[in-house]
Amino acid sequence: TSAQAVTVAANDGWELGVSGLINQFVTFTDSENADDVTNIQDGLLPAFLNFDFKAPTMNGLDIAAHISFSPSTNTSSYAGFEQREVYFTVDGSFGQVLAGKALGLYGSHNILTDQTLFGVGYGTTGNLETTLGGIGLGYDYANWRSQVKWTSPDMNGFKVAVAVVDPAQGAADDEDLRYEADLSYAGAFDGGSYSAWLSGMNEDATDSDAYTVGGTLAVAGFEAMAQYSDSEAGAAEWDQYIVQAGYRFAGTTLVSAQYSERTDEAAVDLDDEKWTVGVYHDVNANLKLVAEYTNVEMNNDASEADIFSLGGFVFF
């Protein structure tokens, strides 16, 4: 999503690219069972400062490295930068091997196709470093994980990826690793495109299993997405889904709405649901303006909140 503000090439063929984004929103949260709250804060994304290094192609291999830092503009972020990504990649006829810390494989399609990725969603109170978008009310968070991942070459639109991942952050040391896998397909036709995915994960350290399935469709300005997730962790079990649809005017202004729901099938059934309606306007490649409204009902309507947000992104 960056405009790659700076690219420097060395005499030996190495390249360095510097890019990133900064966003800021004004949010107003009208809660049924709590005081109203107004914040000036980041949305679902923090800021990103990216450094990309690429070696010249040698012996059929493309070697690259990526390091990013993710500062937040929120009051709670004064302690320093959050470090989300540091990895290298090796590309060749075999596909790509990635090693380091990067967005997890399981759940990555879900968050990357959520319209609130470049917005706010819910989770505006509590002085968090970012809001929550649709995390936990539509899909599980992919999170930033230490991993070794292999992605196959494109096979007529199909790709397979598998990852061996460090166990859950914060968990006690354990000999068991986390395993993630993904099968995806992407295609295009005259006037449109589509994609689909099936992903899963297993982690013995937390007795967790999950899978997710979803897809997108874009036709003549209309855009739609649907996804479903089913997860288990110990005695807990929950499922989530999102349906989303919108229209992109003149290729620059997306007006989109989504409904998402989470059902917790633990000892007491709980249903949480969320509506989001947003306008996402690209002024140009460097500036995006966003307006969103979200309604959240938690714990079988025991609490409700209306969230209004207005802000934007600068990409560099």
PDB file of N, CA, C and O in Angstrom, residues 237 263-271 300:
ATOM      1  N   GLU A 237     -14.967 -22.935  22.513  1.00  0.00           N
ATOM      2  CA  GLU A 237     -15.231 -23.116  21.087  1.00  0.00           C
ATOM      3  C   GLU A 237     -16.080 -21.953  20.604  1.00  0.00           C
ATOM      4  O   GLU A 237     -17.042 -21.555  21.255  1.00  0.00           O
ATOM      5  N   THR A 263     -20.250 -16.294  17.729  1.00  0.00           N
ATOM      6  CA  THR A 263     -21.030 -17.107  18.659  1.00  0.00           C
ATOM      7  C   THR A 263     -20.068 -17.931  19.499  1.00  0.00           C
ATOM      8  O   THR A 263     -19.263 -18.696  18.961  1.00  0.00           O
ATOM      9  N   ASP A 264     -20.137 -17.746  20.804  1.00  0.00           N
ATOM     10  CA  ASP A 264     -19.285 -18.474  21.738  1.00  0.00           C
ATOM     11  C   ASP A 264     -20.068 -19.671  22.257  1.00  0.00           C
ATOM     12  O   ASP A 264     -21.121 -19.517  22.872  1.00  0.00           O
ATOM     13  N   GLU A 265     -19.550 -20.862  21.993  1.00  0.00           N
ATOM     14  CA  GLU A 265     -20.262 -22.085  22.343  1.00  0.00           C
ATOM     15  C   GLU A 265     -19.696 -22.723  23.607  1.00  0.00           C
ATOM     16  O   GLU A 265     -19.716 -23.942  23.755  1.00  0.00           O
ATOM     17  N   ALA A 266     -19.210 -21.894  24.531  1.00  0.00           N
ATOM     18  CA  ALA A 266     -18.705 -22.391  25.814  1.00  0.00           C
ATOM     19  C   ALA A 266     -19.891 -22.736  26.714  1.00  0.00           C
ATOM     20  O   ALA A 266     -20.985 -23.023  26.246  1.00  0.00           O
ATOM     21  N   ALA A 267     -19.688 -22.688  28.033  1.00  0.00           N
ATOM     22  CA  ALA A 267     -20.734 -23.113  28.972  1.00  0.00           C
ATOM     23  C   ALA A 267     -22.025 -22.328  28.782  1.00  0.00           C
ATOM     24  O   ALA A 267     -23.118 -22.856  28.894  1.00  0.00           O
ATOM     25  N   VAL A 268     -21.906 -21.030  28.479  1.00  0.00           N
ATOM     26  CA  VAL A 268     -23.070 -20.187  28.232  1.00  0.00           C
ATOM     27  C   VAL A 268     -22.936 -19.611  26.833  1.00  0.00           C
ATOM     28  O   VAL A 268     -21.935 -18.981  26.504  1.00  0.00           O
ATOM     29  N   ASP A 269     -23.951 -19.835  26.000  1.00  0.00           N
ATOM     30  CA  ASP A 269     -23.902 -19.318  24.642  1.00  0.00           C
ATOM     31  C   ASP A 269     -23.969 -17.795  24.658  1.00  0.00           C
ATOM     32  O   ASP A 269     -24.830 -17.204  25.304  1.00  0.00           O
ATOM     33  N   LEU A 270     -23.040 -17.165  23.948  1.00  0.00           N
ATOM     34  CA  LEU A 270     -23.011 -15.721  23.816  1.00  0.00           C
ATOM     35  C   LEU A 270     -22.941 -15.363  22.342  1.00  0.00           C
ATOM     36  O   LEU A 270     -22.171 -15.973  21.586  1.00  0.00           O
ATOM     37  N   ASP A 271     -23.707 -14.377  21.947  1.00  0.00           N
ATOM     38  CA  ASP A 271     -23.695 -13.907  20.567  1.00  0.00           C
ATOM     39  C   ASP A 271     -23.335 -12.431  20.551  1.00  0.00           C
ATOM     40  O   ASP A 271     -24.019 -11.617  21.183  1.00  0.00           O
ATOM     41  N   ASN A 300     -25.199 -11.026  23.963  1.00  0.00           N
ATOM     42  CA  ASN A 300     -26.656 -11.141  23.835  1.00  0.00           C
ATOM     43  C   ASN A 300     -27.369  -9.838  24.163  1.00  0.00           C
ATOM     44  O   ASN A 300     -28.319  -9.783  24.944  1.00  0.00           O
TER      45      ASN A 300
END
